[in-house]
Coordinates of C-alpha atoms and ligand atoms in Angstrom, one line a residue:
M13 CA -47.1 -43.4 74.0
K14 CA -49.9 -45.4 73.3
E15 CA -48.7 -48.3 74.7
C16 CA -46.4 -48.1 78.2
N17 CA -45.2 -51.6 78.6
L18 CA -45.4 -51.8 82.5
S19 CA -42.7 -54.2 82.9
W20 CA -43.0 -57.1 85.5
V21 CA -39.6 -55.7 86.9
F22 CA -41.4 -52.3 87.9
L23 CA -44.4 -53.5 88.8
I24 CA -42.4 -55.5 91.5
S25 CA -39.8 -53.4 92.6
F26 CA -42.7 -51.4 93.0
L27 CA -45.2 -53.3 94.8
F28 CA -42.1 -54.3 97.3
L29 CA -41.2 -50.4 97.5
F30 CA -44.8 -49.9 98.7
F31 CA -46.8 -52.3 99.7
D32 CA -46.9 -53.8 103.2
P33 CA -50.4 -54.0 104.8
S34 CA -49.0 -55.0 107.8
S35 CA -47.1 -52.4 108.8
S36 CA -49.1 -48.8 109.7
H37 CA -44.7 -47.4 109.9
L38 CA -44.5 -48.2 105.9
L39 CA -47.4 -45.7 105.6
N40 CA -45.7 -42.8 107.3
S41 CA -43.1 -43.7 105.4
T42 CA -43.6 -43.7 102.0
A43 CA -46.1 -40.7 103.3
E44 CA -43.2 -38.8 104.4
Y45 CA -41.0 -40.4 100.8
H46 CA -43.5 -38.5 99.1
H47 CA -44.3 -35.0 101.2
G48 CA -44.3 -32.7 98.6
H49 CA -43.4 -35.1 95.2
T50 CA -46.9 -37.4 95.0
A51 CA -50.0 -36.5 95.0
I52 CA -51.7 -37.1 98.4
S53 CA -54.3 -35.2 100.0
D54 CA -57.1 -35.8 102.4
F55 CA -59.9 -36.6 99.7
R56 CA -57.5 -38.6 97.6
V57 CA -58.0 -41.7 100.4
I58 CA -61.5 -41.7 99.4
N59 CA -60.2 -43.9 96.3
R60 CA -59.4 -46.5 99.0
R61 CA -62.5 -47.0 100.9
E62 CA -64.7 -49.0 100.7
L63 CA -67.8 -48.0 99.6
D64 CA -71.4 -49.0 101.2
D65 CA -74.6 -48.3 101.1
C66 CA -76.1 -46.5 103.2
P67 CA -78.9 -48.0 105.7
D68 CA -81.1 -44.4 105.0
L69 CA -84.4 -44.9 104.1
N70 CA -85.3 -40.6 104.8
P71 CA -88.1 -39.9 102.2
Y72 CA -87.6 -36.2 102.5
L73 CA -84.1 -35.6 101.5
E74 CA -83.7 -34.1 97.8
V75 CA -80.6 -31.9 96.8
N76 CA -81.6 -29.3 94.8
I77 CA -79.2 -26.6 92.9
S78 CA -79.4 -23.0 92.1
S79 CA -78.9 -23.3 88.1
N80 CA -81.5 -25.4 87.2
S81 CA -81.5 -24.1 84.3
A82 CA -78.1 -25.3 82.4
L83 CA -74.5 -23.4 83.5
S84 CA -72.5 -20.4 82.1
N85 CA -69.0 -20.9 81.8
E86 CA -68.0 -19.8 84.8
E87 CA -69.9 -19.6 88.0
Y88 CA -71.0 -20.1 91.7
V89 CA -73.4 -23.3 92.3
T90 CA -75.3 -23.2 95.3
V91 CA -76.4 -27.1 96.4
T92 CA -79.0 -27.3 99.5
V93 CA -79.7 -30.5 101.2
S94 CA -82.7 -30.8 102.2
G95 CA -85.6 -32.8 104.6
V96 CA -82.2 -34.3 106.8
L97 CA -83.7 -35.5 110.2
L98 CA -80.2 -36.5 111.3
P99 CA -77.6 -33.6 110.4
A100 CA -74.7 -35.3 111.2
E101 CA -70.3 -34.2 110.8
S102 CA -69.7 -36.5 108.5
D103 CA -72.2 -35.4 105.7
W104 CA -70.3 -34.2 103.1
I105 CA -71.3 -32.9 98.8
G106 CA -69.5 -34.4 96.1
M107 CA -69.2 -32.5 92.8
I108 CA -69.3 -34.9 89.8
S109 CA -69.0 -35.3 86.1
P110 CA -70.2 -36.6 84.3
S111 CA -73.1 -37.5 85.7
H112 CA -74.5 -41.1 86.8
S113 CA -70.8 -42.3 87.1
D114 CA -70.6 -44.5 89.5
V115 CA -69.4 -43.4 92.3
S116 CA -70.3 -46.3 94.5
N117 CA -68.1 -49.4 95.7
C118 CA -65.3 -50.0 92.8
P119 CA -64.7 -53.8 92.4
Q120 CA -61.3 -53.1 91.7
N121 CA -58.5 -53.8 94.5
A122 CA -57.1 -51.1 96.5
W123 CA -53.7 -52.3 96.3
L124 CA -54.0 -51.8 92.3
Y125 CA -53.6 -48.4 93.2
L126 CA -50.6 -48.2 95.8
Q127 CA -49.2 -46.5 93.2
T128 CA -50.4 -43.1 93.8
G129 CA -48.6 -43.4 97.1
D130 CA -51.1 -44.1 98.9
T131 CA -51.0 -48.0 100.7
S132 CA -54.5 -47.8 102.3
T133 CA -55.8 -50.9 101.7
L134 CA -59.5 -51.0 100.6
P135 CA -61.1 -50.5 97.8
L136 CA -62.2 -46.8 96.5
L137 CA -64.5 -44.8 94.2
C138 CA -65.0 -46.0 91.1
H139 CA -64.9 -42.4 89.4
Y140 CA -63.0 -39.7 91.3
P141 CA -65.5 -36.5 92.2
V142 CA -64.4 -32.7 91.1
K143 CA -64.9 -32.0 94.2
G144 CA -65.8 -31.9 98.3
Q145 CA -67.3 -29.9 101.3
Y146 CA -68.6 -31.8 103.7
M147 CA -72.1 -29.8 105.0
T148 CA -70.2 -28.3 108.3
T149 CA -68.8 -25.7 105.8
D150 CA -72.4 -24.5 106.4
P151 CA -72.8 -23.4 110.3
A152 CA -76.7 -23.3 110.2
Y153 CA -76.5 -27.6 108.5
L154 CA -75.3 -28.9 111.6
K155 CA -77.5 -26.8 114.5
C156 CA -80.7 -27.2 112.4
E157 CA -80.9 -23.3 111.9
K158 CA -83.2 -24.3 109.0
K159 CA -86.1 -26.2 110.1
E160 CA -88.9 -27.9 107.6
C161 CA -92.1 -29.8 109.2
K162 CA -92.9 -32.5 106.7
K163 CA -95.4 -34.3 108.7
Y164 CA -98.3 -33.2 111.2
V165 CA -100.6 -34.9 112.9
K166 CA -103.8 -33.3 113.7
G167 CA -102.0 -30.0 114.0
V168 CA -99.3 -30.7 115.9
C169 CA -95.4 -31.3 113.6
V170 CA -93.6 -34.7 114.3
V171 CA -91.5 -34.6 111.7
T172 CA -88.5 -32.1 111.5
T173 CA -86.2 -32.3 109.0
C174 CA -82.7 -29.5 108.4
S175 CA -81.6 -28.6 105.4
G176 CA -78.0 -26.7 104.5
S177 CA -76.3 -25.0 101.6
L178 CA -73.0 -24.9 99.8
T179 CA -71.4 -23.1 97.1
F180 CA -69.5 -24.8 94.4
H181 CA -67.1 -22.7 92.0
V182 CA -68.1 -24.0 88.6
I183 CA -66.1 -23.5 85.4
N184 CA -67.5 -25.3 82.3
I185 CA -65.6 -28.3 81.5
R186 CA -67.9 -29.6 78.8
T187 CA -69.1 -33.0 80.1
D188 CA -72.7 -32.7 82.1
I189 CA -72.6 -32.8 86.8
E190 CA -74.2 -33.6 89.3
F191 CA -73.5 -33.1 92.9
V192 CA -73.6 -36.6 95.3
Y193 CA -75.1 -36.4 99.3
F194 CA -72.5 -39.2 100.3
A195 CA -72.5 -39.8 104.3
G196 CA -69.6 -41.3 106.1
G197 CA -67.0 -38.4 105.4
F198 CA -64.4 -38.5 103.4
Q199 CA -63.3 -41.9 104.5
T200 CA -66.0 -44.0 104.5
P201 CA -68.7 -43.1 102.5
C202 CA -71.9 -43.9 100.8
I203 CA -74.2 -42.2 98.8
L204 CA -77.8 -40.8 100.3
K205 CA -78.7 -38.9 97.2
R206 CA -77.9 -37.8 94.4
S207 CA -79.2 -34.2 92.4
S208 CA -81.1 -33.8 88.9
P209 CA -77.7 -33.7 85.8
V210 CA -77.1 -29.9 84.6
S211 CA -75.2 -29.4 82.0
F212 CA -73.7 -26.5 80.5
A213 CA -75.0 -24.6 78.0
N214 CA -72.5 -24.1 75.6
P215 CA -70.3 -28.1 76.1
Q216 CA -68.4 -26.3 72.6
M217 CA -67.6 -23.0 73.8
P218 CA -64.1 -22.2 72.5
L219 CA -62.2 -21.3 76.5
Y220 CA -59.1 -21.4 77.7
G221 CA -56.9 -19.3 75.3
H222 CA -53.1 -19.5 76.5
L223 CA -49.9 -17.9 74.5
S224 CA -47.0 -19.4 73.3
S225 CA -43.9 -17.9 71.3
V226 CA -42.5 -20.2 67.8
D227 CA -39.5 -18.8 67.8
S228 CA -37.6 -15.8 68.2
T229 CA -38.7 -13.6 66.1
G230 CA -41.7 -12.1 67.9
K231 CA -44.2 -11.6 65.0
S232 CA -45.7 -15.3 65.4
M233 CA -47.9 -16.3 68.0
K234 CA -49.1 -20.0 68.6
L235 CA -52.9 -19.7 70.6
T236 CA -54.0 -22.8 72.0
W237 CA -57.2 -23.0 73.5
V238 CA -60.1 -25.9 74.4
S239 CA -63.1 -26.5 73.2
G240 CA -65.9 -29.2 72.8
D241 CA -65.8 -29.1 69.7
N242 CA -63.7 -31.2 66.8
K243 CA -64.1 -29.0 64.0
T244 CA -61.5 -26.5 63.1
Q245 CA -62.3 -23.3 64.2
Q246 CA -60.2 -20.0 63.7
V247 CA -58.3 -17.0 65.6
Q248 CA -59.0 -13.8 64.3
Y249 CA -56.1 -11.6 65.3
A250 CA -55.3 -8.2 64.0
G251 CA -57.5 -5.8 63.0
G252 CA -58.8 -8.6 60.0
K253 CA -56.0 -11.4 59.9
S254 CA -56.9 -15.3 60.3
G255 CA -55.6 -18.8 61.4
T256 CA -57.7 -22.1 61.8
S257 CA -56.7 -24.4 64.1
M258 CA -55.3 -27.6 64.1
V259 CA -57.3 -29.6 66.7
T260 CA -55.9 -32.1 68.4
T261 CA -57.1 -34.4 71.5
F262 CA -56.2 -37.8 73.6
T263 CA -57.6 -40.1 74.7
Q264 CA -58.1 -42.6 77.9
D265 CA -56.1 -45.2 75.4
D266 CA -53.1 -42.6 75.4
M267 CA -52.5 -43.0 79.3
C268 CA -49.9 -44.5 80.8
G269 CA -50.1 -47.6 82.5
S270 CA -51.3 -51.2 82.7
K271 CA -54.5 -53.1 82.8
L272 CA -53.2 -54.6 85.8
L273 CA -51.9 -51.5 87.7
P274 CA -54.2 -48.9 86.4
S275 CA -52.8 -45.5 87.0
P276 CA -55.1 -42.6 88.3
A277 CA -55.6 -41.3 84.8
M278 CA -56.1 -44.1 83.0
D279 CA -59.0 -44.8 85.4
F280 CA -61.0 -43.0 88.1
G281 CA -58.6 -40.1 87.5
W282 CA -60.0 -39.8 84.0
H283 CA -61.5 -36.4 82.4
D284 CA -62.3 -36.2 78.4
P285 CA -60.5 -33.5 77.8
G286 CA -62.4 -32.6 75.0
Y287 CA -60.7 -31.0 72.0
I288 CA -57.7 -28.9 71.9
H289 CA -57.5 -26.3 69.2
S290 CA -53.9 -24.7 67.9
A291 CA -53.4 -21.7 65.4
V292 CA -50.5 -19.7 65.1
M293 CA -50.9 -16.4 64.8
T294 CA -48.2 -14.7 62.1
D295 CA -46.9 -11.2 59.9
L296 CA -46.8 -9.4 63.7
E297 CA -44.4 -7.3 64.5
P298 CA -42.4 -7.5 67.6
S299 CA -42.9 -6.0 71.3
S300 CA -46.7 -4.9 69.8
T301 CA -49.8 -5.3 70.9
Y302 CA -53.3 -6.5 69.4
S303 CA -55.8 -8.1 69.8
Y304 CA -57.4 -11.4 68.9
R305 CA -60.3 -13.5 69.6
Y306 CA -61.5 -17.5 69.0
G307 CA -63.6 -19.3 68.2
S308 CA -65.7 -19.8 65.1
G309 CA -69.3 -19.0 63.9
S310 CA -71.4 -22.2 64.9
V311 CA -69.6 -22.6 68.7
G312 CA -68.9 -19.0 69.5
W313 CA -66.7 -16.8 69.8
S314 CA -64.0 -15.8 72.8
E315 CA -64.3 -11.7 73.9
Q316 CA -61.8 -9.8 71.8
I317 CA -58.3 -9.8 74.0
N318 CA -55.3 -7.7 74.5
F319 CA -52.4 -9.1 74.0
K320 CA -48.4 -8.6 73.0
T321 CA -46.0 -10.2 71.7
P322 CA -42.5 -10.6 73.1
P323 CA -39.6 -8.6 71.9
A324 CA -37.7 -10.3 69.0
G325 CA -33.6 -12.0 69.7
G326 CA -31.2 -9.8 69.6
S327 CA -33.3 -6.2 70.1
D328 CA -32.3 -3.9 73.6
E329 CA -35.1 -5.2 76.5
L330 CA -37.4 -8.0 77.8
R331 CA -39.2 -8.0 80.9
F332 CA -40.8 -11.4 82.3
L333 CA -41.4 -13.4 85.2
A334 CA -40.3 -16.9 86.1
F335 CA -41.6 -19.9 88.7
G336 CA -41.5 -23.2 89.0
D337 CA -44.5 -25.4 91.0
M338 CA -47.7 -23.5 91.3
G339 CA -50.6 -25.5 90.4
K340 CA -54.5 -24.4 91.2
A341 CA -56.4 -24.2 94.4
P342 CA -60.1 -24.0 94.8
R343 CA -61.6 -20.8 94.7
D344 CA -64.2 -22.7 97.3
P345 CA -63.8 -24.1 100.4
S346 CA -63.9 -27.2 98.8
A347 CA -61.6 -30.1 99.7
E348 CA -60.0 -31.5 95.9
H349 CA -58.0 -34.1 94.8
Y350 CA -54.1 -31.7 95.4
I351 CA -54.3 -28.2 96.1
Q352 CA -51.4 -26.1 95.9
P353 CA -52.2 -23.1 98.4
G354 CA -50.1 -20.4 97.2
S355 CA -51.3 -20.2 92.7
L356 CA -54.3 -18.6 93.9
L357 CA -52.2 -15.2 95.0
V358 CA -49.8 -15.2 93.2
M359 CA -51.5 -15.7 89.7
K360 CA -53.3 -12.3 91.2
A361 CA -50.2 -10.6 91.2
M362 CA -49.1 -11.6 88.0
A363 CA -52.4 -10.8 86.8
A364 CA -51.5 -7.3 88.4
E365 CA -48.3 -7.1 86.4
V366 CA -49.4 -8.1 83.2
A367 CA -51.7 -5.6 83.3
S368 CA -49.9 -2.6 84.1
G369 CA -47.9 -3.7 80.8
N370 CA -45.1 -4.6 82.1
V371 CA -44.0 -7.8 81.3
D372 CA -43.8 -9.3 77.9
S373 CA -43.2 -13.1 78.4
I374 CA -43.9 -15.8 81.1
F375 CA -42.1 -19.1 81.7
H376 CA -42.7 -21.4 84.2
I377 CA -40.5 -24.3 84.7
G378 CA -42.0 -27.4 85.5
D379 CA -44.9 -28.9 87.9
I380 CA -47.7 -26.7 85.4
S381 CA -50.9 -27.8 87.1
Y382 CA -50.2 -30.9 89.2
A383 CA -53.6 -32.8 88.1
T384 CA -51.5 -36.0 88.0
G385 CA -53.7 -38.5 86.5
F386 CA -56.9 -35.9 87.8
L387 CA -57.6 -34.2 84.4
V388 CA -60.5 -32.0 85.2
E389 CA -58.0 -30.2 86.9
W390 CA -56.2 -29.4 83.5
D391 CA -59.4 -27.5 82.8
Y392 CA -59.3 -25.5 86.1
F393 CA -55.1 -24.4 85.8
L394 CA -56.2 -23.3 82.5
H395 CA -59.0 -21.4 84.2
L396 CA -56.8 -19.9 86.4
I397 CA -53.7 -19.1 84.2
N398 CA -56.2 -17.4 81.6
P399 CA -55.6 -13.8 82.9
V400 CA -51.9 -14.0 81.9
A401 CA -51.1 -16.0 78.9
S402 CA -54.1 -15.2 77.2
Q403 CA -52.2 -11.8 76.7
V404 CA -48.3 -12.6 76.7
S405 CA -46.2 -16.0 75.6
Y406 CA -46.7 -18.8 78.8
M407 CA -43.9 -20.6 78.1
T408 CA -43.1 -23.9 79.8
A409 CA -40.9 -26.5 81.0
I410 CA -41.7 -30.4 82.0
G411 CA -41.6 -31.2 85.6
N412 CA -41.8 -35.0 87.0
H413 CA -45.2 -34.5 87.5
E414 CA -46.5 -33.8 83.6
R415 CA -43.8 -36.7 83.0
D416 CA -43.0 -39.5 85.3
Y417 CA -44.1 -42.9 85.5
L418 CA -43.1 -46.1 86.0
G419 CA -41.8 -48.3 82.2
S420 CA -42.7 -45.0 80.2
G421 CA -38.9 -44.0 80.3
S422 CA -39.1 -41.1 82.0
V423 CA -35.2 -40.9 83.9
Y424 CA -36.6 -41.1 87.4
I425 CA -39.1 -43.9 87.9
T426 CA -42.1 -42.5 90.3
P427 CA -45.5 -42.3 89.8
D428 CA -45.4 -38.7 89.9
S429 CA -47.5 -37.5 86.9
G430 CA -50.2 -40.3 87.8
G431 CA -50.0 -42.0 84.0
E432 CA -49.9 -38.8 82.2
C433 CA -46.5 -39.2 80.9
G434 CA -46.4 -35.9 79.4
I435 CA -49.5 -36.9 77.2
A436 CA -51.1 -34.0 78.9
Y437 CA -48.9 -31.2 79.4
E438 CA -47.4 -31.4 75.5
T439 CA -51.2 -31.1 74.0
Y440 CA -52.0 -28.1 76.2
F441 CA -48.8 -26.5 76.0
P442 CA -46.8 -26.7 72.4
M443 CA -43.9 -25.3 72.8
P444 CA -41.5 -25.0 69.6
T445 CA -39.4 -28.7 71.5
Q446 CA -37.4 -30.6 69.2
G447 CA -40.6 -33.3 69.0
K448 CA -42.8 -35.4 70.4
D449 CA -41.3 -36.5 73.9
K450 CA -38.5 -34.8 73.1
P451 CA -39.4 -31.2 75.7
W452 CA -36.1 -29.0 75.1
Y453 CA -36.0 -25.8 73.3
S454 CA -33.9 -22.9 72.7
I455 CA -36.2 -19.0 72.5
E456 CA -34.7 -15.9 72.3
Q457 CA -36.2 -12.8 73.5
A458 CA -34.1 -9.5 73.9
S459 CA -31.3 -10.0 74.6
V460 CA -31.6 -13.5 76.2
H461 CA -31.3 -17.1 74.9
F462 CA -33.3 -18.6 76.9
T463 CA -32.1 -23.0 77.1
V464 CA -35.4 -24.8 78.2
I465 CA -34.5 -28.9 78.9
S466 CA -36.3 -31.1 80.6
T467 CA -34.6 -33.0 83.5
E468 CA -37.3 -35.7 83.2
H469 CA -35.5 -37.2 80.1
D470 CA -32.0 -39.0 79.5
W471 CA -29.4 -35.5 79.9
N472 CA -26.6 -38.3 80.4
E473 CA -23.3 -37.7 78.1
G474 CA -24.3 -39.3 75.0
S475 CA -28.4 -39.4 74.8
E476 CA -30.1 -36.6 72.1
Q477 CA -31.0 -33.9 74.4
Y478 CA -27.2 -33.7 76.3
K479 CA -26.2 -33.7 72.5
W480 CA -29.0 -31.0 71.8
I481 CA -27.8 -29.1 74.9
Q482 CA -24.4 -29.1 73.4
K483 CA -24.8 -27.9 70.3
D484 CA -27.6 -25.1 71.4
L485 CA -25.5 -23.8 74.0
G486 CA -22.3 -23.9 71.4
S487 CA -24.3 -22.1 69.3
V488 CA -25.0 -19.1 70.9
D489 CA -24.3 -15.6 69.0
R490 CA -23.5 -13.5 72.2
A491 CA -23.6 -10.6 70.2
K492 CA -27.1 -11.3 69.2
T493 CA -27.8 -12.2 72.2
P494 CA -25.1 -11.6 75.4
W495 CA -27.3 -13.3 78.1
V496 CA -27.9 -17.0 78.0
I497 CA -30.2 -18.0 80.6
F498 CA -30.6 -22.3 81.3
A499 CA -33.9 -23.4 83.0
G500 CA -35.3 -26.8 83.3
H501 CA -36.6 -28.5 87.2
R502 CA -35.2 -30.3 88.7
P503 CA -31.9 -28.1 91.0
M504 CA -28.6 -28.5 90.9
Y505 CA -28.0 -26.9 94.4
S506 CA -31.3 -26.4 97.5
S507 CA -30.7 -26.4 100.6
M508 CA -33.7 -28.3 101.1
K509 CA -34.3 -29.8 104.8
G510 CA -35.2 -33.4 105.7
G511 CA -37.2 -35.6 103.2
L512 CA -35.7 -37.4 99.7
L513 CA -32.7 -35.6 98.6
P514 CA -33.5 -32.9 95.9
V515 CA -30.6 -32.8 94.5
D516 CA -29.4 -35.9 91.4
P517 CA -25.3 -35.8 91.9
D518 CA -25.5 -37.5 88.9
F519 CA -27.6 -34.8 87.1
V520 CA -24.7 -32.0 88.5
K521 CA -22.4 -34.7 87.1
E522 CA -23.0 -34.7 83.5
V523 CA -25.0 -31.1 82.9
E524 CA -22.7 -28.7 85.2
P525 CA -20.1 -28.3 83.1
L526 CA -21.7 -28.3 80.0
L527 CA -23.2 -24.9 81.7
L528 CA -19.4 -23.7 82.3
N529 CA -17.4 -24.4 79.3
N530 CA -20.7 -22.1 77.8
K531 CA -20.7 -19.0 80.2
V532 CA -24.2 -20.0 81.0
D533 CA -24.8 -16.5 83.0
L534 CA -28.3 -17.7 85.5
V535 CA -29.3 -21.0 86.2
L536 CA -33.5 -21.3 86.9
F537 CA -34.6 -24.4 88.1
G538 CA -37.9 -25.4 90.3
H539 CA -39.0 -28.9 92.1
V540 CA -37.8 -27.4 95.4
H541 CA -40.9 -25.2 96.8
N542 CA -38.5 -22.2 98.2
Y543 CA -36.1 -19.5 96.8
E544 CA -32.9 -19.9 97.5
R545 CA -29.7 -17.9 95.3
T546 CA -26.3 -19.6 95.1
C547 CA -22.9 -17.6 94.6
A548 CA -20.9 -17.9 90.8
V549 CA -20.5 -21.5 91.2
Y550 CA -19.4 -24.5 90.3
Q551 CA -19.2 -28.1 91.2
S552 CA -20.0 -26.8 94.7
D553 CA -17.2 -23.8 95.1
C554 CA -18.6 -20.2 95.0
K555 CA -15.7 -19.6 92.0
A556 CA -16.7 -15.6 92.7
M557 CA -18.9 -13.8 95.1
P558 CA -21.4 -10.5 94.1
T559 CA -20.4 -7.2 95.3
K560 CA -22.8 -4.7 97.1
D561 CA -23.9 -1.7 94.5
K562 CA -24.5 1.9 95.5
D563 CA -28.3 0.5 97.0
G564 CA -26.8 -2.6 98.7
F565 CA -27.9 -4.7 96.1
D566 CA -25.8 -8.0 95.3
T567 CA -23.9 -7.7 92.2
Y568 CA -22.4 -10.2 90.3
D569 CA -19.8 -9.1 87.7
N570 CA -19.9 -11.2 84.3
S571 CA -17.7 -9.4 81.8
N572 CA -15.4 -11.2 84.5
Y573 CA -16.5 -14.2 83.9
S574 CA -16.2 -17.5 86.9
A575 CA -19.8 -19.9 86.7
P576 CA -23.0 -19.5 86.2
I577 CA -26.0 -17.9 89.1
Q578 CA -27.6 -20.5 90.0
A579 CA -31.8 -19.5 91.6
V580 CA -34.2 -22.1 92.7
I581 CA -38.0 -20.9 91.9
G582 CA -40.6 -23.1 93.1
M583 CA -42.2 -20.9 94.9
A584 CA -45.2 -20.3 93.2
G585 CA -47.6 -22.5 94.7
F586 CA -46.9 -25.4 96.3
T587 CA -46.6 -25.9 100.3
L588 CA -43.5 -24.5 100.9
D589 CA -40.5 -26.3 101.8
E590 CA -38.6 -25.5 104.8
F591 CA -34.2 -24.6 104.7
S592 CA -31.4 -26.9 106.3
N593 CA -29.8 -25.7 109.5
N594 CA -26.6 -26.3 107.8
V595 CA -25.7 -24.2 104.9
D596 CA -23.1 -24.8 102.6
N597 CA -21.2 -21.6 101.8
W598 CA -22.5 -21.3 98.0
S599 CA -26.0 -20.5 99.7
L600 CA -26.7 -16.8 100.0
V601 CA -30.4 -16.2 99.8
R602 CA -33.0 -18.6 100.9
V603 CA -36.6 -17.1 101.7
T604 CA -39.8 -19.4 102.5
E605 CA -42.6 -17.7 100.7
F606 CA -45.1 -17.7 98.1
G607 CA -43.8 -15.7 95.2
Y608 CA -42.8 -14.9 91.5
V609 CA -39.4 -13.8 90.0
R610 CA -39.5 -10.8 88.4
F611 CA -36.4 -10.0 85.5
H612 CA -35.5 -7.1 84.0
A613 CA -32.5 -7.5 81.0
T614 CA -31.0 -4.9 78.4
R615 CA -27.5 -5.4 76.7
Q616 CA -24.9 -4.4 80.3
E617 CA -27.5 -5.9 83.2
I618 CA -30.2 -8.7 84.3
S619 CA -32.1 -7.8 87.1
V620 CA -33.7 -10.4 89.4
E621 CA -36.3 -9.3 91.9
F622 CA -37.7 -12.0 93.3
V623 CA -41.8 -10.9 94.4
K624 CA -44.0 -12.2 97.6
S625 CA -46.9 -12.7 96.4
D626 CA -49.4 -11.7 99.6
T627 CA -47.5 -8.0 99.8
R628 CA -45.6 -7.9 96.9
Q629 CA -42.5 -7.4 98.8
I630 CA -39.4 -7.3 97.3
K631 CA -37.7 -9.9 99.3
D632 CA -34.3 -10.5 97.1
R633 CA -33.2 -8.2 94.8
F634 CA -29.3 -8.8 92.6
R635 CA -28.1 -7.6 89.6
I636 CA -25.6 -9.3 86.7
T637 CA -23.4 -7.3 84.7
K638 CA -21.6 -7.2 81.3
Ligands
FE2_29 FE1 -41.3 -31.2 90.9

């Protein structure tokens, strides 16, 4: 993927689609086009604006940070701006990393950046801030409640200045940071003052360890973590065993895009990921609890963490959680390039589930971090999922926001990954796939065979992935795993309202027959940001309806198999999508709430509950029996 040759055909067709500076209606329609699909935020438009030098000769201005010593791995940093002569509503602070990055005028022409879906026509900051906040977040700032006299004449104060303080949630992103005080708002920023740079106490610290399964035995687990250190480290586990890490990384040159049309990932969104370590813990027992720590004597060790191995394929009982489209959100009042507002509460609720010991594994089926070319956001995402992903297997599928980019071989020609083209995703989440950029795999846990595909790679009949799906589904031993769950990112059935058609009829036409022919029980997709469940459906026809059990819950009888049951579960963080008023009869349940789905599979039954994250209420419940 080192060179993603962006062909002229793509370039011209893309520009034809998006570039018409004279047309304001195009801006609206482009925003609509990208709603829910591509990163746009108020904050992102910073990159489109001309940055003037502020004509501010204020000699009293200072930007001070609460931690002037080295930063810990996670802290809330208070940034105080003092010496302000005239506080304005448009003043704001950006967190920049590494320090001294160029956040002034960028020489590139703005139309090179149309690919991110923003048709603004102005130049940009050359290096994107990690996050930013308006000074008005401090209510005392505009009112100048914190006054200071800077100059006295004959005992009378003749110059009074104001100050304000903001708090930023800072995690160890290895590179040093500084805080930059801007005037002019996000739309027309200019730099007033930069703070002194501040470094992390240990930029090499091993952090953000997360687990995944490498096979269906439940006896091996892979731990993947991030460190600023490129030497091998160790995972020490199960009271005396150890595994040595494989170390990898990716560089700016690995990102997609071209010099002609740089992507966010290869240009203003780049942030050095440090080194990604993976080590496999072996000789474990399935469904068992152990502890581990990771790191090395020279760079430090994580704390001791308890984790659970999943049940072995063929055993009886599995409890897992699944969802799509989670992303992350700031834990302070900052704006970031892309925020998924439901993610924090969904993660909090799932962390409580994992802490209760009732979760064997987790499946996150695409649209993982929404870093989309703003790479520092992967660190924040890994930090967010750490409470669950460090304790149980966190399995993933690839989504459009990890993979798609023009000219990169993705099925859908969109710039949704911001130029990451799956490189960052595959490095952070090394699944037991068929190979590099072949992110499809199967895994068995207890009574369930999971077939996980990429909707972003060719699934047409005859393609490598299609043949693999056919072979994988065809080879399931139902005596060992009575249930087959098929998962990917883009749905086959959705009643989402308006916007782009979320369902690709070609995908349905090619792949749905494989599901029916191989008696797939349940199909899970994301991409659409709500919860929806179907009847037993094939080619949009209900082949069977569930019946009510004694408690009034829908029960599908798969001992008399008719067709797969499909569910969209993309409601874990991204702003929710509304449903259409006119729904087809295959759509049985529709919920527009943030949450996750809880599964309990035995050999006779899968019970499914959609949990609303803020209240933990069950908003839908159904069973499939055999
Ligand atoms: Fe998506």
